[in-house]
Coordinates of C-alpha atoms in Angstrom, one line a residue:
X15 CA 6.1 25.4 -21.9
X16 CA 9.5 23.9 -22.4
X17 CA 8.8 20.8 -20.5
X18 CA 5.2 20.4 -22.1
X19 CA 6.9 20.4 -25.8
X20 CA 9.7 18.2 -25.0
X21 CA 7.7 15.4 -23.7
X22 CA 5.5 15.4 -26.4
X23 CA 8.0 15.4 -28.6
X24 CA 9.7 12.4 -27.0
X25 CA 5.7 10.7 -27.3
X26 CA 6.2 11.5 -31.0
X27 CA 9.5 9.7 -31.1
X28 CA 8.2 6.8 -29.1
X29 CA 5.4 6.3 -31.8
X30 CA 7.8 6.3 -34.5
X31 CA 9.9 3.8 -33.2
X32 CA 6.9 1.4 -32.6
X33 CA 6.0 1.7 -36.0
X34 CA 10.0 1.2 -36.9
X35 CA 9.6 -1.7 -34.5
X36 CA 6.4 -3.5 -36.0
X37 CA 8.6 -4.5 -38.9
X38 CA 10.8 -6.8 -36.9
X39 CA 8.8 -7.5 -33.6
X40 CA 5.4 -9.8 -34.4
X41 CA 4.3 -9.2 -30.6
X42 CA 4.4 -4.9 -31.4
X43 CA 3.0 -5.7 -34.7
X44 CA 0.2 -7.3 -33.8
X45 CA -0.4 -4.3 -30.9
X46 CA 0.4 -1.6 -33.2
X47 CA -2.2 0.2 -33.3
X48 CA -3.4 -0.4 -29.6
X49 CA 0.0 0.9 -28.8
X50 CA 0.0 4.4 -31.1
X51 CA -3.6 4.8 -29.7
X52 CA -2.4 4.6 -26.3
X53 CA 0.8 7.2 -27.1
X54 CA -1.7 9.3 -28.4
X55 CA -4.2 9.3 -25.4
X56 CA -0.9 10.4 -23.4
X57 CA 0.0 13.0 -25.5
X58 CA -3.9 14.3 -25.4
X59 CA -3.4 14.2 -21.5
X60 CA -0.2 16.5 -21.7
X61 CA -2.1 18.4 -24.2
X62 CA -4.5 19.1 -21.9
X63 CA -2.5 20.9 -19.3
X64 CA -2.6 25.0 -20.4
X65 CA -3.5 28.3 -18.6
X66 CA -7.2 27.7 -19.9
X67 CA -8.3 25.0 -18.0
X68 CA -10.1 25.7 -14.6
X69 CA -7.2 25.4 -11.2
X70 CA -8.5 24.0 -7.9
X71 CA -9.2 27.1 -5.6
X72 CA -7.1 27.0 -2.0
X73 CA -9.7 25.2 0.1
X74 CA -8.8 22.2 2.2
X75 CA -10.9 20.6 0.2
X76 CA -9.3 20.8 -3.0
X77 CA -5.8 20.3 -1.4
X78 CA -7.3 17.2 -0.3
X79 CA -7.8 16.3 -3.9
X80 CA -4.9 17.8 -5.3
X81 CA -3.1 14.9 -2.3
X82 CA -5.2 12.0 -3.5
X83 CA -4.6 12.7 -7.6
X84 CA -0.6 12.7 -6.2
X85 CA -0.6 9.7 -4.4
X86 CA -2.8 7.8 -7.3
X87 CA -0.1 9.2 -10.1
X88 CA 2.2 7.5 -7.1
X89 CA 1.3 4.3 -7.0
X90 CA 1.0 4.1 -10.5
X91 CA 4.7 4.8 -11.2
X92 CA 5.9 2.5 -8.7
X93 CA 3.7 0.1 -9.9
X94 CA 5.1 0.2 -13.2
X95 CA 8.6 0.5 -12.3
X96 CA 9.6 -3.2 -12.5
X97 CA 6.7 -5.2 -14.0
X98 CA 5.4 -5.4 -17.5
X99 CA 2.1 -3.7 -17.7
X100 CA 0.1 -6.7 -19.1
X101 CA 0.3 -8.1 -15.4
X102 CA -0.1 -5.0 -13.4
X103 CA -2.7 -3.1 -15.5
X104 CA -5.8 -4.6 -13.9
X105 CA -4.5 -3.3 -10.4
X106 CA -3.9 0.5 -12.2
X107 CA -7.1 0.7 -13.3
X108 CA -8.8 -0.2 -10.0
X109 CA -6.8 2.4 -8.1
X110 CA -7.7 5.0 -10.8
X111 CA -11.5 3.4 -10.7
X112 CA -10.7 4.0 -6.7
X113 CA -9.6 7.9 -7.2
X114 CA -12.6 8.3 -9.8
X115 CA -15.1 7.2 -7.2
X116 CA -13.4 9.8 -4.5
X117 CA -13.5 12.8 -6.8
X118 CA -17.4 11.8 -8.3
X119 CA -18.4 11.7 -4.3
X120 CA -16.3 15.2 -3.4
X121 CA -18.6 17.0 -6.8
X122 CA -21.6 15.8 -5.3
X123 CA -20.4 17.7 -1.7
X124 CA -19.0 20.8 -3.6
X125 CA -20.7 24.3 -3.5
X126 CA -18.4 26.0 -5.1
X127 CA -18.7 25.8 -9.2
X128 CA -15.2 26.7 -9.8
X129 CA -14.4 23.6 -7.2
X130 CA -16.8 21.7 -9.5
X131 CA -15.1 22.3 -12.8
X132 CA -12.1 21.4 -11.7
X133 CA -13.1 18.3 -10.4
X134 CA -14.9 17.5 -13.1
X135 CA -11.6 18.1 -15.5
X136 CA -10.1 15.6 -13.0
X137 CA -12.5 13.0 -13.5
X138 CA -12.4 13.2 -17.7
X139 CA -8.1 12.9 -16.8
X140 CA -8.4 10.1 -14.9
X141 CA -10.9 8.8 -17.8
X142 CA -8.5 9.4 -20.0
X143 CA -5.1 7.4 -18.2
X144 CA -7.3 4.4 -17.7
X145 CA -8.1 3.9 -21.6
X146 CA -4.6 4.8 -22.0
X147 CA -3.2 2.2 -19.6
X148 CA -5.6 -0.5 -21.3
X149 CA -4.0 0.3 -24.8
X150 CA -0.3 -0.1 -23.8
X151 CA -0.7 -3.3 -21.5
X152 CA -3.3 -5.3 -23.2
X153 CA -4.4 -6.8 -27.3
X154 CA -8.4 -6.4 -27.9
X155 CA -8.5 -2.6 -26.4
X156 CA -10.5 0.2 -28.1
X157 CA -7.4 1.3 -29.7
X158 CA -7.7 -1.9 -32.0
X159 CA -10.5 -0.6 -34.2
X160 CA -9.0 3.0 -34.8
X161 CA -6.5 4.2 -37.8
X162 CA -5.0 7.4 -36.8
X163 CA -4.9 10.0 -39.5
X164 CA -1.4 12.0 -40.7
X165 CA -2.4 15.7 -40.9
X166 CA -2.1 16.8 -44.5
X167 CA -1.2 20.3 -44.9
X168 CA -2.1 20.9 -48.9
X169 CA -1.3 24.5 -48.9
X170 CA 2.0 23.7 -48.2
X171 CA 2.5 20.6 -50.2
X172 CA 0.9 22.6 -53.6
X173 CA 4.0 25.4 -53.1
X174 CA 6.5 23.4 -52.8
X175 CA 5.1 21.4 -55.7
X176 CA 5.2 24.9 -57.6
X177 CA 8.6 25.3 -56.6
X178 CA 9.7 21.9 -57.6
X179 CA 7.6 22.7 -61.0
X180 CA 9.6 25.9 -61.6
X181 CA 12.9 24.5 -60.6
X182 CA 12.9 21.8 -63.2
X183 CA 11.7 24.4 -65.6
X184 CA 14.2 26.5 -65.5
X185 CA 17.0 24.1 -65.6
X186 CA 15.0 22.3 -68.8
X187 CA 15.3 25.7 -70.5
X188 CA 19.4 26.1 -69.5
X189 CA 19.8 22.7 -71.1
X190 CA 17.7 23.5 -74.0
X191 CA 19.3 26.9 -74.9
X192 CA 22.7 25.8 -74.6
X193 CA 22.7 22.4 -75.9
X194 CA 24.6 21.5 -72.2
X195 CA 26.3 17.9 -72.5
X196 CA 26.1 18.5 -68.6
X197 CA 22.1 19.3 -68.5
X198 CA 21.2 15.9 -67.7
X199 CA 23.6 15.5 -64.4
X200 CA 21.9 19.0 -63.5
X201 CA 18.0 17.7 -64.3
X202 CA 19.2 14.5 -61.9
X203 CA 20.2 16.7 -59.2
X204 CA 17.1 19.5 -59.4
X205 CA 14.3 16.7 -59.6
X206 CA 16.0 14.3 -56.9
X207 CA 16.6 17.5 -54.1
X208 CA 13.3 19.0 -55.1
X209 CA 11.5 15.7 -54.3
X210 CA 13.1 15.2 -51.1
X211 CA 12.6 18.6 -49.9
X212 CA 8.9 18.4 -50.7
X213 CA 8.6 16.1 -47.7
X214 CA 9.5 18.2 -45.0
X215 CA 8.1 20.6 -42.6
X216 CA 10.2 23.9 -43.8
X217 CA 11.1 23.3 -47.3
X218 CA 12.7 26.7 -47.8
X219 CA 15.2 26.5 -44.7
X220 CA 16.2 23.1 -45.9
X221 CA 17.0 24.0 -49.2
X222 CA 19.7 26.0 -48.2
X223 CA 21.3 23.5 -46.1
X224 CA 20.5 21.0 -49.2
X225 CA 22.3 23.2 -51.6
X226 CA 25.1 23.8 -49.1
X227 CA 25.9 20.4 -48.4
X228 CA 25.6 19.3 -52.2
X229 CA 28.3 22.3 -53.0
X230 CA 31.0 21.4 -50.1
X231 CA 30.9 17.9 -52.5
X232 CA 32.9 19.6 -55.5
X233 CA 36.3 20.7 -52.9
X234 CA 35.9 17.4 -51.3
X235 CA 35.7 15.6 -54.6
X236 CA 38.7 18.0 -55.9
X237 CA 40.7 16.6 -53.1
X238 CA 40.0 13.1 -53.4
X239 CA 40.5 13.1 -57.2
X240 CA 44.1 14.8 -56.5
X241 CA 45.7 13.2 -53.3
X242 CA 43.5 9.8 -53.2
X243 CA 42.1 8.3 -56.4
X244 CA 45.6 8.5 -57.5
X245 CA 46.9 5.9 -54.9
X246 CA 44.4 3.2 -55.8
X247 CA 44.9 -0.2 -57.2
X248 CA 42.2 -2.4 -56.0
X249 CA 38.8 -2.5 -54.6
X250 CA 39.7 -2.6 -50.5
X251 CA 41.6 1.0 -51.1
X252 CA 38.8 2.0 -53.4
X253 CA 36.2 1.3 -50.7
X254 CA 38.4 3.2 -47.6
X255 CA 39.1 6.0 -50.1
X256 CA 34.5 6.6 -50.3
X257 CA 34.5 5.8 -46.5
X258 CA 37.0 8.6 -45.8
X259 CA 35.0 10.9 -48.0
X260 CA 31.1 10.0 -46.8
X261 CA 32.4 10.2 -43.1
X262 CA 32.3 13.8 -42.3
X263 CA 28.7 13.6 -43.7
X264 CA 27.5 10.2 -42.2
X265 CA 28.5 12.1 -38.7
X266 CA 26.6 15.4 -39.4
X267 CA 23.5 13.5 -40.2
X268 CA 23.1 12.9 -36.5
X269 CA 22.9 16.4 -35.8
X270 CA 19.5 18.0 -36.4
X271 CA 20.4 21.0 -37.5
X272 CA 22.3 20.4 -40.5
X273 CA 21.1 16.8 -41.0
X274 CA 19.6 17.7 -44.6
X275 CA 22.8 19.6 -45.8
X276 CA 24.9 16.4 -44.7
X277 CA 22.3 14.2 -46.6
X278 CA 23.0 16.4 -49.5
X279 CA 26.7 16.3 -49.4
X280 CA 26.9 12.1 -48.8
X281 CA 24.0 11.3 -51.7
X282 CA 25.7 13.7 -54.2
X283 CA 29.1 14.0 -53.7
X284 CA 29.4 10.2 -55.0
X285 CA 27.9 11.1 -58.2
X286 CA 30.4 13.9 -58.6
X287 CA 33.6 11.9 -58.7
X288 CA 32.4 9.8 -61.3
X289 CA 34.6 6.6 -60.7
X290 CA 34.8 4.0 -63.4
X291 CA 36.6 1.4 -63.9
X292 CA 39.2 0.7 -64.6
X293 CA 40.0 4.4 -62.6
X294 CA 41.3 7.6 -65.0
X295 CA 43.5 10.4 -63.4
X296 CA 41.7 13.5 -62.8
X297 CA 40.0 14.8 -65.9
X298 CA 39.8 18.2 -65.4
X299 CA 37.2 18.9 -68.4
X300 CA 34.6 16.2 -67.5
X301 CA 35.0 16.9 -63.7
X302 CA 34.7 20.6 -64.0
X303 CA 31.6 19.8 -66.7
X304 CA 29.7 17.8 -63.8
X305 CA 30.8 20.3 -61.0
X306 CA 29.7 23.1 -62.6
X307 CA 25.9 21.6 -63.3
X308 CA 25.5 20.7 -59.7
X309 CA 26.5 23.9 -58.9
X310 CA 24.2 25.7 -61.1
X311 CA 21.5 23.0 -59.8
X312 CA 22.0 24.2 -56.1
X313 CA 21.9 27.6 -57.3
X314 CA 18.3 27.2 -59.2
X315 CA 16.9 25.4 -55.8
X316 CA 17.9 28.0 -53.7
X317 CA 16.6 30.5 -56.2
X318 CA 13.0 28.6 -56.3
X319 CA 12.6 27.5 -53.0
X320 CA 13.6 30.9 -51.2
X321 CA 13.6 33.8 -53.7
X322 CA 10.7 33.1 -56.4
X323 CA 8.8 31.6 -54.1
X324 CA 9.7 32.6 -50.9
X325 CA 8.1 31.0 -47.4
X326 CA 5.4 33.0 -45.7
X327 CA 5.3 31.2 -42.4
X328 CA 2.5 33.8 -41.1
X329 CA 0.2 33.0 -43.7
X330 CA 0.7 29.3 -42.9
X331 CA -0.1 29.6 -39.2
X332 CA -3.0 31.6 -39.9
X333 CA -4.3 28.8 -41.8
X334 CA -3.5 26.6 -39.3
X335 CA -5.1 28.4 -37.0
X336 CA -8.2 28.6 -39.5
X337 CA -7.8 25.0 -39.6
X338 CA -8.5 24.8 -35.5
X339 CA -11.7 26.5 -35.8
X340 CA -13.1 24.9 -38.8
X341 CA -12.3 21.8 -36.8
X342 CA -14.4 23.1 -34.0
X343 CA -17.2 24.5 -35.5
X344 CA -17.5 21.0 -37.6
X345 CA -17.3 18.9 -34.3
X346 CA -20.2 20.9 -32.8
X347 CA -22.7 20.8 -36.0
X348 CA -21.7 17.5 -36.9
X349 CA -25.0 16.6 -35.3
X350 CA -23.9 13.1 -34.2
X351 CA -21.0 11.8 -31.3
X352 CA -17.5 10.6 -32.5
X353 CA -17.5 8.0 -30.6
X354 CA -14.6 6.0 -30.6
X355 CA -13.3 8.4 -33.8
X356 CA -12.8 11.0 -30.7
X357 CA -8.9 10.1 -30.4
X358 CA -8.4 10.6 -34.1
X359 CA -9.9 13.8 -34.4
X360 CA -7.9 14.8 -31.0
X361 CA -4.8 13.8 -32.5
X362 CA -5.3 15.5 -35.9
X363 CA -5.4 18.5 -34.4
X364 CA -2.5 18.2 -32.2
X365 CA -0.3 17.4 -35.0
X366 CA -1.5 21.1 -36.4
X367 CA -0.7 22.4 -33.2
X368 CA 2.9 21.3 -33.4
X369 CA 3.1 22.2 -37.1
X370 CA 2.2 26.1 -35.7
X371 CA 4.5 25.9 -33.0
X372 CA 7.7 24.9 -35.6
X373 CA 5.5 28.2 -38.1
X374 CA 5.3 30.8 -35.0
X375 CA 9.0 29.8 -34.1
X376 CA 10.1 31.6 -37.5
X377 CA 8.7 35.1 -36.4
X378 CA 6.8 35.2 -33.4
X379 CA 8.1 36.9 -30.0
X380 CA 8.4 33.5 -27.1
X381 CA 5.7 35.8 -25.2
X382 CA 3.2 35.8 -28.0
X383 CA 3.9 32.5 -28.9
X384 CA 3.5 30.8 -25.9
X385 CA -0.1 32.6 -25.7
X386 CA -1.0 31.3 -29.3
X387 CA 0.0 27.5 -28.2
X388 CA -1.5 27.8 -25.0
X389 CA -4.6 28.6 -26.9
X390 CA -3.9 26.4 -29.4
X391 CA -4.1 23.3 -27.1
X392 CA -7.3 24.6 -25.9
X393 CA -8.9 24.3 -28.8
X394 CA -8.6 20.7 -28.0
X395 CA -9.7 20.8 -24.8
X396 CA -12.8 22.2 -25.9
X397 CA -13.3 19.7 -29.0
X398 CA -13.2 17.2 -26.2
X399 CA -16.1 19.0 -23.8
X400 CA -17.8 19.3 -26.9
X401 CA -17.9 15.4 -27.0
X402 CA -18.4 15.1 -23.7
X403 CA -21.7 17.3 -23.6
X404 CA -23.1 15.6 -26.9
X405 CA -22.5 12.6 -25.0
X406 CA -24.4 13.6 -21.8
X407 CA -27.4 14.9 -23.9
X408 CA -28.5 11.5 -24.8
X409 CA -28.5 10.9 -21.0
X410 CA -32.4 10.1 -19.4
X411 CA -31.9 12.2 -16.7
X412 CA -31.3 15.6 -19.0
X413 CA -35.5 16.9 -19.9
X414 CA -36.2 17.2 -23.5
X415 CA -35.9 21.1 -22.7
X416 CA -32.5 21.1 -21.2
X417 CA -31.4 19.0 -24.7
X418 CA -32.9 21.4 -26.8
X419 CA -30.9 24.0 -24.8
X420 CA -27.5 22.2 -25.2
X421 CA -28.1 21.6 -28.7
X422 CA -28.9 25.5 -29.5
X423 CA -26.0 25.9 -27.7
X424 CA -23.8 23.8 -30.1
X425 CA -25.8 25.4 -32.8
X426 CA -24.1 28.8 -32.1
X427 CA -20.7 27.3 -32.4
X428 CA -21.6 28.4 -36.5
X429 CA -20.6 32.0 -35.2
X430 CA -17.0 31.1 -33.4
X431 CA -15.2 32.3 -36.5
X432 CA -17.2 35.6 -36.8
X433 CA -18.3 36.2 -33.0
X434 CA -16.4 33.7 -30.5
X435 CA -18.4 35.7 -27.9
X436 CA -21.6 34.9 -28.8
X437 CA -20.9 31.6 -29.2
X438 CA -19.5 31.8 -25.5
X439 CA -22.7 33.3 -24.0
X440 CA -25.5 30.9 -25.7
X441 CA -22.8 28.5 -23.8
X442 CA -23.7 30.2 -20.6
X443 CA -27.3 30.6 -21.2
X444 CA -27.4 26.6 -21.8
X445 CA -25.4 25.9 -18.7
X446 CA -28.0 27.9 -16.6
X447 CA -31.0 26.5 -18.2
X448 CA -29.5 22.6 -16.8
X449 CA -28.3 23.8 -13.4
X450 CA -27.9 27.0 -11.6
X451 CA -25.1 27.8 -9.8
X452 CA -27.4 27.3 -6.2
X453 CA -29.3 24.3 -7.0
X454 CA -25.7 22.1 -7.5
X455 CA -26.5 19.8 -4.9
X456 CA -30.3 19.4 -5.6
X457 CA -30.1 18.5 -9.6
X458 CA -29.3 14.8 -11.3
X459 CA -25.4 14.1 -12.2
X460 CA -25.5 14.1 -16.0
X461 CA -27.3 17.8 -15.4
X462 CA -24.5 19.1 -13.5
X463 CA -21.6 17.5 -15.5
X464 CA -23.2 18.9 -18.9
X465 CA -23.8 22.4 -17.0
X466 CA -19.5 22.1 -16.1
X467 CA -18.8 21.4 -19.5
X468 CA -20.6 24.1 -21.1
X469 CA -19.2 26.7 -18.3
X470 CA -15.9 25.2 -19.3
X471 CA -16.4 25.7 -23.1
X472 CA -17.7 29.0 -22.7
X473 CA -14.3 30.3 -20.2
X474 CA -12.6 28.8 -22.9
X475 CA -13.6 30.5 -25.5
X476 CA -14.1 33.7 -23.4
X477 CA -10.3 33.6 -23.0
X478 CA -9.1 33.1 -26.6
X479 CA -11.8 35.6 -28.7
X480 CA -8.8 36.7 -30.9
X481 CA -7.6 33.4 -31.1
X482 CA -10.8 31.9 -33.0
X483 CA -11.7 35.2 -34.3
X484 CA -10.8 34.9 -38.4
X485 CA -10.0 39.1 -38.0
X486 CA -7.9 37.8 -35.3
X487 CA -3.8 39.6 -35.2
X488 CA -2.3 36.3 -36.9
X489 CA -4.8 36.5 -39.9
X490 CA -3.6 39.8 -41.0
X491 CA 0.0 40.6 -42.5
X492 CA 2.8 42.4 -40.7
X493 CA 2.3 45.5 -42.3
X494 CA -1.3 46.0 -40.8
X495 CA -1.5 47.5 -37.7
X496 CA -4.4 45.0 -36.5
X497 CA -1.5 42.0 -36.6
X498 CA -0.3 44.2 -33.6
X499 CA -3.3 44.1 -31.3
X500 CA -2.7 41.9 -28.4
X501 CA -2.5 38.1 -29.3
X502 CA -6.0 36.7 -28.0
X503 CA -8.0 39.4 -26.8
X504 CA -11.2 40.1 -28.3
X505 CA -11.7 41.8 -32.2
X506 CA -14.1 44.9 -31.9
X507 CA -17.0 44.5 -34.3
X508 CA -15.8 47.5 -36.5
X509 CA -12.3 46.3 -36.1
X510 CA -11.3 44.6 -39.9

């Protein structure tokens, strides 16, 4: 799990620098997009890698494959190691086509349907790592045409636009009651540090370190105004004097944790030692004036942010996880195939899933969050054999009868948020209506990839009941003792 997170989030990091990049470098900005596309396609493939997906059994057959998918991986790596990919990606994608054409020939040999499913989620990888490689190495790729989406979370961006609203509220009425000379310093601060906390993931632990950092300003700017400011007498001193001051904050930026309470300190703690020119000695009554309202400003964020409108990071995973299966159930009534609008989907969903990994982090037990990622990610995985069957449907060799049945099948998905399970068996009924488990070898390709998708989707789903279910343990408070139940298992009908 640890592994899986950190090198998505160093694909995250690569795709912002790109886009950092594009400004300066003409060659990435004309790629942009290709390139993103392609990070994404990688960060799909790592996506795809949970406890859900179907494992090769321990035949000498799938050891065989498990060698061949090794020594592909292999090559590719070495290939890579000391060339630019716009000259070597012709010869990846042949020894890819090469493994492709081993694992389509060992399906069409296999008995065994869990050997079958696995080999078909190896064929759809090595699918995947070819359009990937063809993004990164080459202009006029299918990552061209597509705009990636940014997930917006609007539950979360409406409360902390309350908060902001009831911050600057409250500070209007302090300045109104008591006339304040300082109100207007204290407004500056409330609006700026609400704004900026708006933007992030977790606004309520940041405004702590906000309000932290912007209150260790006053005893530095105490300290310059007594030992430093007094030794002044030109600009060059002036300019070492702020440098001295900013440093402690410009170095604590770098660290993640207490990044934002730094930012506070370095932004604000230059407005609080009001310089002018030519410079006065301290002035205890207008320093102490603008202290105070910065104080009192740090005091009313903290008061908004945490206390009046304190963060509920349940309720916001459960929506997140609502989010999943509305996602889901849309995909498979949607009635028509993404196309090449698959990869955006995909990787709006994945940015949910990482916005309810930072959520769970807040209260959930490692055990029970690693079960809810794990599940998490396979909601993508099965947004992806959802696309994958639709696809096949349209294929000549599937009878009018066997598209009917994949489209009732889809059909049910309008139940995954009251009864995953049913949803799960009209699966199964449509995967035995295209190929039976002992007629494998006898029935057309496109028949027996469809039936391994649907048995896919339908494991899937069979897996994660409580996951999808919207009576599942994350949709109900603490205080209930169904948010106790075990994480994904299945929700009794009179359970509610």
């Amino acid at each position: 799990h640890d592994s899986r997170a950190a090198m998505l989030a160093r694909i995250g990091r690569l795709s912002d620098a790109v886009e950092y990049a594009a400004t300066d470098n003409y060659d990435i900005s004309v790629r942009q997009r290709e390139i993103r596309a392609g990070l994404a396609r990688l960060s799909g493939i790592v996506a795809s890698y949970h406890p859900h997906t179907v494992t090769a059994s321990n035949t000498v057959e799938d050891r065989a494959v498990h060698g061949e998918i090794v020594s592909m991986l292999q090559y590719l790596m070495d290939l890579t190691a000391n060339s630019p990919l716009e000259s070597i990606w012709t010869r990846g994608c042949a020894r890819i086509s090469q493994t492709r054409a081993i694992m389509i020939a060992q399906a069409r040999d296999s008995h065994s349907p869990q050997s079958l499913l696995f080999l078909d989620d190896i064929q759809d990888l090595l699918g995947q790592i070819e359009t990937a490689l063809q993004d990164l190495s080459r202009r006029g790729s299918a990552g061209r045409r597509l705009r990636l989406q940014p997930y917006l979370e609007w539950p979360t961006a409406l409360r902390n636009g309350a908060r902001g609203a009831t911050t600057t509220m409250l500070t209007a009425l302090i300045w109104y009651v008591l006339h304040w000379t300082a109100g207007p310093t204290m407004m500056l601060y409330v609006v700026a540090a609400a704004s900026l906390l708006s933007t992030l993931p977790s606004a309520s632990r940041a405004a702590g370190l906000m309000a932290s950092g912007t209150a260790l300003g006053v005893p530095a700017g105490l300290l310059c105004h007594i030992y430093l400011l007094p030794q002044i007498d030109g600009y060059p001193l002036l300019w070492l004097t702020l440098c001295i001051m900013l440093l402690p904050g410009v170095w604590l930026q770098f660290h993640p944790k207490v990044g934002i309470g730094a930012f506070g300190y370095c932004v604000f703690s230059t407005i609080m030692l009001q310089i002018n020119n030519p410079i006065h000695y301290y002035n205890d009554i207008s320093l102490m004036n603008g202290w105070l309202a910065l104080l009192l400003g740090c005091g009313m964020l903290v008061l908004s942010f945490r206390v009046i409108l304190p963060p509920n990071h349940r309720l916001d995973a459960a929506r997140l996880v609502s989010s999943l299966t509305r996602s889901l159930r849309r995909l498979a009534l949607s009635g028509r195939r993404q196309g090449k609008e698959w990869l955006v989907w995909e990787n709006l969903q994945l940015q949910k899933v990482l916005r309810l990994a930072m959520r769970l982090s807040f209260f959930a037990r490692p055990a029970a969050m690693h079960q809810y990622i794990d599940a998490a990610l396979a909601t993508l995985s099965l947004g992806r054999l959802i696309e994958r069957v639709r696809m096949i449907a349209t294929s000549p060799d599937v009878t009018p009868a066997q598209r009917g049945a994949i489209y009732d099948a889809l059909d049910a998905f309008s139940e995954l948020a009251h009864n995953p399970l049913l949803t799960a068996n009209a699966l199964r009924r449509a995967a035995g209506v295209l190929c039976p488990p002992d007629a494998i070898t006898q029935r057309p390709a496109a028949q027996v990839e469809a039936m391994a998708c649907l048995e896919q989707a339908a494991r899937i789903i069979h897996d994660i009941p409580g996951f999808l279910d919207q009576r599942g343990p994350l949709q109900w408070g603490e205080d209930y003792p169904a948010a106790h139940r075990p994480p994904l298992a299945a929700v009794r009908p009179e359970a509610g």
